[in-house]
PDB file of C-alpha atoms in Angstrom:
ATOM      1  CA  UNK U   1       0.000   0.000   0.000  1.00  0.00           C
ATOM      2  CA  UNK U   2       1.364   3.344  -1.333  1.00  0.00           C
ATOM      3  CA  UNK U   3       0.664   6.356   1.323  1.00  0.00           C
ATOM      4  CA  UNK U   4       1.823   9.640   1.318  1.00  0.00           C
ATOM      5  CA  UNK U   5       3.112  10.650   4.800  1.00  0.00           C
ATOM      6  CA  UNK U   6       1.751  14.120   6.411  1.00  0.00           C
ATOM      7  CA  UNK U   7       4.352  14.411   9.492  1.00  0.00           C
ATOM      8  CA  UNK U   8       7.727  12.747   9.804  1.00  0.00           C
ATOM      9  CA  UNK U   9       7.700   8.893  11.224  1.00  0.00           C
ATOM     10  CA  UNK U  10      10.841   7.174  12.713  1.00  0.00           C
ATOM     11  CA  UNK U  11      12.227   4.436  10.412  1.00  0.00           C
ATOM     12  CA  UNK U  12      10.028   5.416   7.457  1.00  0.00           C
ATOM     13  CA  UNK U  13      10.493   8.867   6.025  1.00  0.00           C
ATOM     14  CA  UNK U  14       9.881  12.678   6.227  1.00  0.00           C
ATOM     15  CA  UNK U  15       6.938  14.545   6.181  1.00  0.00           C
ATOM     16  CA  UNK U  16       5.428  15.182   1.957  1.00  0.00           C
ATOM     17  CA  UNK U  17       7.068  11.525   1.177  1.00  0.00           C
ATOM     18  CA  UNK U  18       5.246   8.845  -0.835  1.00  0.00           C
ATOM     19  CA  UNK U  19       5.860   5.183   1.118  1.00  0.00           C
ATOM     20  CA  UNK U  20       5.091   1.713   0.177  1.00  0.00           C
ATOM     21  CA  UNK U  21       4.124   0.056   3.362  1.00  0.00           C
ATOM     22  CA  UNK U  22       2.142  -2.872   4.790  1.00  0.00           C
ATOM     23  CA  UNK U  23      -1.881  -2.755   4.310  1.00  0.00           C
ATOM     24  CA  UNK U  24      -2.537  -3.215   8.032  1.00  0.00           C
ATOM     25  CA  UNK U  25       0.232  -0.912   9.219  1.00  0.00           C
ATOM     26  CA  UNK U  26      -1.260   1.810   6.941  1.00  0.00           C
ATOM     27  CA  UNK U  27      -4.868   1.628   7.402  1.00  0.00           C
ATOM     28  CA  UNK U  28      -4.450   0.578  11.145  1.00  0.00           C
ATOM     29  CA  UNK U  29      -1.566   3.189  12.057  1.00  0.00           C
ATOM     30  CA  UNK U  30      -0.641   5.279  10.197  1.00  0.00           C
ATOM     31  CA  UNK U  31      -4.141   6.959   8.683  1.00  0.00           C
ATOM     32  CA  UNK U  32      -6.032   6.647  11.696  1.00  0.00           C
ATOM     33  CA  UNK U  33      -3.721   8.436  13.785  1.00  0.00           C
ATOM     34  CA  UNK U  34      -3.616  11.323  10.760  1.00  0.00           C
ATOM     35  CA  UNK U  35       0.564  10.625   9.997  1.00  0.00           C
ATOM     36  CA  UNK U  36      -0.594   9.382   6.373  1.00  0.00           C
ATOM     37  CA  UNK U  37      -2.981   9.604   4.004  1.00  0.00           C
ATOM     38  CA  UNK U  38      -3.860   7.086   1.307  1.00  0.00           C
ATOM     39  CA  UNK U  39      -1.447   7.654  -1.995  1.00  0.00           C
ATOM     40  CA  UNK U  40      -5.141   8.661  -4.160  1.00  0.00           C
ATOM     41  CA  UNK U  41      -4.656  10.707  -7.822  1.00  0.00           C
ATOM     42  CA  UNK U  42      -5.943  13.937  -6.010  1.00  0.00           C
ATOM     43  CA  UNK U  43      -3.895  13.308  -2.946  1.00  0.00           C
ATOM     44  CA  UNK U  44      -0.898  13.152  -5.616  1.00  0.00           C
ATOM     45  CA  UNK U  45      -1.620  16.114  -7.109  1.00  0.00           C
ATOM     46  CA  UNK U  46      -1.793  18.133  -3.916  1.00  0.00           C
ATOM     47  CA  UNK U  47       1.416  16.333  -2.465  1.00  0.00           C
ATOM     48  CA  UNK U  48       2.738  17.666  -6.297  1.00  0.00           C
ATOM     49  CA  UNK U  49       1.651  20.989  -5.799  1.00  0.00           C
ATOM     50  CA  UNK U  50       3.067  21.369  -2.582  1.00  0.00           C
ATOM     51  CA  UNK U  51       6.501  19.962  -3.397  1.00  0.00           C
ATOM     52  CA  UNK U  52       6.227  22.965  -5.919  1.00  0.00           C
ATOM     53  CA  UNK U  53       5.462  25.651  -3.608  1.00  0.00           C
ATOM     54  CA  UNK U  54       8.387  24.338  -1.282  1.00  0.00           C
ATOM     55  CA  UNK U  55      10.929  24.339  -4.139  1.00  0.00           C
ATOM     56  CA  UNK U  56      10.139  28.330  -4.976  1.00  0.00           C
ATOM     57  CA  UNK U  57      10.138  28.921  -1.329  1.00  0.00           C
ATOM     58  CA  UNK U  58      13.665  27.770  -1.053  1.00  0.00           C
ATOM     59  CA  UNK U  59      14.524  29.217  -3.580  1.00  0.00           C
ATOM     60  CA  UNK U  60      13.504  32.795  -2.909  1.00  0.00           C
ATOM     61  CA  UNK U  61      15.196  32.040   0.760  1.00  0.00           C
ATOM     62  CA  UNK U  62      18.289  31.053  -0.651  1.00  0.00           C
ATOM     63  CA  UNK U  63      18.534  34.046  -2.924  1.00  0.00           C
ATOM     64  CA  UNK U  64      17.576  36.567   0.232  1.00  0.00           C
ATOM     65  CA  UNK U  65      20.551  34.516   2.031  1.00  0.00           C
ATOM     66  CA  UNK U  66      23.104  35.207  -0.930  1.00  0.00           C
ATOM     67  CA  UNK U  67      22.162  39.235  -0.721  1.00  0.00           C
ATOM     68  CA  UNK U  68      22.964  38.724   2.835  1.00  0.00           C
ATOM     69  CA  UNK U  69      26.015  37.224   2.216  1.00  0.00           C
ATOM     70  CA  UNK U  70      26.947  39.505  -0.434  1.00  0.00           C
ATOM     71  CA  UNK U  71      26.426  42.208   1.769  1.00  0.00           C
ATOM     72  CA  UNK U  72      28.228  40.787   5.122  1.00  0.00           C
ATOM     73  CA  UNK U  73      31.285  40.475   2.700  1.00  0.00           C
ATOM     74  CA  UNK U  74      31.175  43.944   1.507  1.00  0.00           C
ATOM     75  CA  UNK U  75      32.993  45.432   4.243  1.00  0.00           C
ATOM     76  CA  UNK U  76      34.665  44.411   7.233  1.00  0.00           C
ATOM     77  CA  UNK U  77      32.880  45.277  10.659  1.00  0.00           C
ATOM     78  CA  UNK U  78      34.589  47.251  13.174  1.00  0.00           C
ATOM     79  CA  UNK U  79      33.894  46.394  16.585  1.00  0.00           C
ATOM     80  CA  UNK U  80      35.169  48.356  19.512  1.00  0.00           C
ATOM     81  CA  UNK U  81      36.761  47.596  22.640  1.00  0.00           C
ATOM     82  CA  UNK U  82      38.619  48.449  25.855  1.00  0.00           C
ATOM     83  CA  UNK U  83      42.396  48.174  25.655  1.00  0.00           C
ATOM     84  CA  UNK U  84      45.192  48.399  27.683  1.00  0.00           C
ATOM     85  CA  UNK U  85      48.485  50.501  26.590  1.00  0.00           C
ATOM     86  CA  UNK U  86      49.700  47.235  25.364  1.00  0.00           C
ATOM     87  CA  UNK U  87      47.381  46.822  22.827  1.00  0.00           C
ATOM     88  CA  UNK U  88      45.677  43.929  24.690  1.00  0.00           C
ATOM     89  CA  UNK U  89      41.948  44.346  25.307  1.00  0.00           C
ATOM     90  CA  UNK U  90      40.165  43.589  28.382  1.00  0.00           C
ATOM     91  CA  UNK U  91      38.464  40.258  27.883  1.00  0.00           C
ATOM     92  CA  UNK U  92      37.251  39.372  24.195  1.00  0.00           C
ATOM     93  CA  UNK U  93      35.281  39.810  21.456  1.00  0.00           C
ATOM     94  CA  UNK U  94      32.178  37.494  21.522  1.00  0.00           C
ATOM     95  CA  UNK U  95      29.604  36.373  19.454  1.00  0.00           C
ATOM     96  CA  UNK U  96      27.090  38.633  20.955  1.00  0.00           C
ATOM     97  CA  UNK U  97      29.157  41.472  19.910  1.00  0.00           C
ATOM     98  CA  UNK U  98      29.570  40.541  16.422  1.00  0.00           C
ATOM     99  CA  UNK U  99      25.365  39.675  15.893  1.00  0.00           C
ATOM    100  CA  UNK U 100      25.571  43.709  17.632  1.00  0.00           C
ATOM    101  CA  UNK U 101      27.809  45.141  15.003  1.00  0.00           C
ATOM    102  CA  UNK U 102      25.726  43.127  12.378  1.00  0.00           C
ATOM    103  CA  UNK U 103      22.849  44.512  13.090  1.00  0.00           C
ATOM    104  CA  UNK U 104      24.066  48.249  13.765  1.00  0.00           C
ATOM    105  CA  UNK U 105      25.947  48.031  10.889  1.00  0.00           C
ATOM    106  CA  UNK U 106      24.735  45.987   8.293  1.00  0.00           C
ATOM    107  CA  UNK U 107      21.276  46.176   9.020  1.00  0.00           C
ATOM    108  CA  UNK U 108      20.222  42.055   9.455  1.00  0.00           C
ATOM    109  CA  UNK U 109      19.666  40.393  12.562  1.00  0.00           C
ATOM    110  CA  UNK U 110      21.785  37.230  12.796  1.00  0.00           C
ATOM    111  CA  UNK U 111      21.475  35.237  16.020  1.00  0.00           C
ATOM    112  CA  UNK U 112      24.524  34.825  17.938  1.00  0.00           C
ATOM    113  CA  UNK U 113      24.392  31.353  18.163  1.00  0.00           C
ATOM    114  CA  UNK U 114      24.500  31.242  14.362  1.00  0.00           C
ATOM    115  CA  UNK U 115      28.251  32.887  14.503  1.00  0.00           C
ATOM    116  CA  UNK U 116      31.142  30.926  15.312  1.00  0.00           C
ATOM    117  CA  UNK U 117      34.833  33.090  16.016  1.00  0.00           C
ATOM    118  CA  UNK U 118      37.490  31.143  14.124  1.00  0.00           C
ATOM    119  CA  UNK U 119      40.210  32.671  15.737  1.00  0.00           C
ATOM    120  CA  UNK U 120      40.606  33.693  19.680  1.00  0.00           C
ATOM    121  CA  UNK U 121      40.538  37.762  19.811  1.00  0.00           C
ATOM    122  CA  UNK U 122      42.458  39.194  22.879  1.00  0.00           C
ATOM    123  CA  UNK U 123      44.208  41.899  20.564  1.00  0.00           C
ATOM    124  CA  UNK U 124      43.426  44.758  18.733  1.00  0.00           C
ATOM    125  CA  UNK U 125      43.388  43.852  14.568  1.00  0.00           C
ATOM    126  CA  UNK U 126      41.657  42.143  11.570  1.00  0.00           C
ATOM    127  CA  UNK U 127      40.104  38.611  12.653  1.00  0.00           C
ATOM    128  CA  UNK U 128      37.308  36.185  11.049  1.00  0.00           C
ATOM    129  CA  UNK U 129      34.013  34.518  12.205  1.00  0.00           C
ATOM    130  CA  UNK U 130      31.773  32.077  10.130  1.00  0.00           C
ATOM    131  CA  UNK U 131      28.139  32.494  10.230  1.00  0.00           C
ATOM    132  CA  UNK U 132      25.653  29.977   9.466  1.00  0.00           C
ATOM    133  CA  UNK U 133      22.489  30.308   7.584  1.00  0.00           C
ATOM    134  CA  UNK U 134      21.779  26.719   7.893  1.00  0.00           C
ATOM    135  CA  UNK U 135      21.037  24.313   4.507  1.00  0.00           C
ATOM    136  CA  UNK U 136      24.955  24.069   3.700  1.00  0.00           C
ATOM    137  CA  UNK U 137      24.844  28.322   3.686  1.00  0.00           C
ATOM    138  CA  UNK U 138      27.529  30.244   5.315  1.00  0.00           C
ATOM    139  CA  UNK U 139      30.216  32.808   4.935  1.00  0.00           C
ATOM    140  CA  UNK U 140      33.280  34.557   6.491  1.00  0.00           C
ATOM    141  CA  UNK U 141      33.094  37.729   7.546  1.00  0.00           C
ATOM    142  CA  UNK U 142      36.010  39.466   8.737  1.00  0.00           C
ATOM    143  CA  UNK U 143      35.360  41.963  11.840  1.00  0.00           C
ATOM    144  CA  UNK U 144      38.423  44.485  13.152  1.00  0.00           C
ATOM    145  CA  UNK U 145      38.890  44.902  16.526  1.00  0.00           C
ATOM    146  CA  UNK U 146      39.557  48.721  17.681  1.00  0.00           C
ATOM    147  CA  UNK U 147      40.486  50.786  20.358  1.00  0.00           C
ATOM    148  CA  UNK U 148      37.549  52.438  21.849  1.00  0.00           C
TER     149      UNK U 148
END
C-alpha cells in the first residue's frame, strides 16, 4: 500500500514523502492516527503541488541569504573595545558582539548562536568569524577589533 506521509515517522520517512508500506500498518496506524494519508490521484496532485510551492520557497530564501552574504562580505565590521596601553583588550570579542555590530551596521539580525569566532581575539586587529544560515549556507566575515 502506497501512502503519502503528512508528518515525519521514525524508520520510514519525512513529512510530503510517498511510502510503500504494509496494508494493516497503513490503514491501522498510520491513517487513523492522521501521519498518512492514502497515496489517491488527487492526494498526488496536492502532495505535487506542494513539493512545488516548497521548491520556490527555497529558492527565494536562498537568494535573500546570498544578498545577505553579499552584503556581510562587503565590508569588514569594526567592533570596539577596551584596551590596555599594550594593545591587549580587556576580555574578548564574543559572538554577541559581532550579531551587535551586524545589526548596527549591516542592518540584518543574525542570532549569535548562528556565529562561530574562528580565531581567539584578545588583541586589537583584523580577525574572522563564520556564520551559518543553515542548509549548507555560510560565509566569512572578517570583523576588526579597535580601540575604543
Amino acid at each position: 500500500m502506497q501512502v503519502i506521509l503528512i508528518q515525519d515517522v521514525n524508520n520510514l520517512g519525512g513529512a510530503n514523502e510517498l511510502v510503500t508500506v504494509k496494508n494493516g500498518y497503513g490503514r491501522n496506524f498510520l491513517i487513523p492516527k492522521k501521519l498518512a494519508v492514502e497515496a489517491s490521484s488527487s492526494n498526488l496532485k496536492q502532495l505535487d503541488e506542494k513539493v512545488k510551492q516548497q521548491q520556490k520557497k527555497e529558492a527565494k530564501l536562498l537568494a535573500e541569504i546570498n544578498i545577505v552574504i553579499a552584503t556581510l562580505q562587503s565590508s569588514p565590521l569594526k567592533i570596539g573595545a577596551k584596551t590596555g596601553t599594550s594593545g591587549k583588550i580587556f576580555g574578548s570579542v564574543t559572538s554577541v558582539q559581532i550579531a551587535r555590530a551586524i545589526r548596527e551596521q549591516k542592518g540584518y539580525e543574525i542570532d549569535r548562536r548562528r556565529i562561530q569566532i574562528l580565531d581567539e581575539v584578545k588583541e586589537l586587529g583584523t580577525f574572522k568569524a563564520k556564520v551559518d544560515f543553515s542548509n549548507g549556507n555560510e560565509t566569512v566575515v572578517d570583523f576588526e577589533v579597535v580601540a575604543e
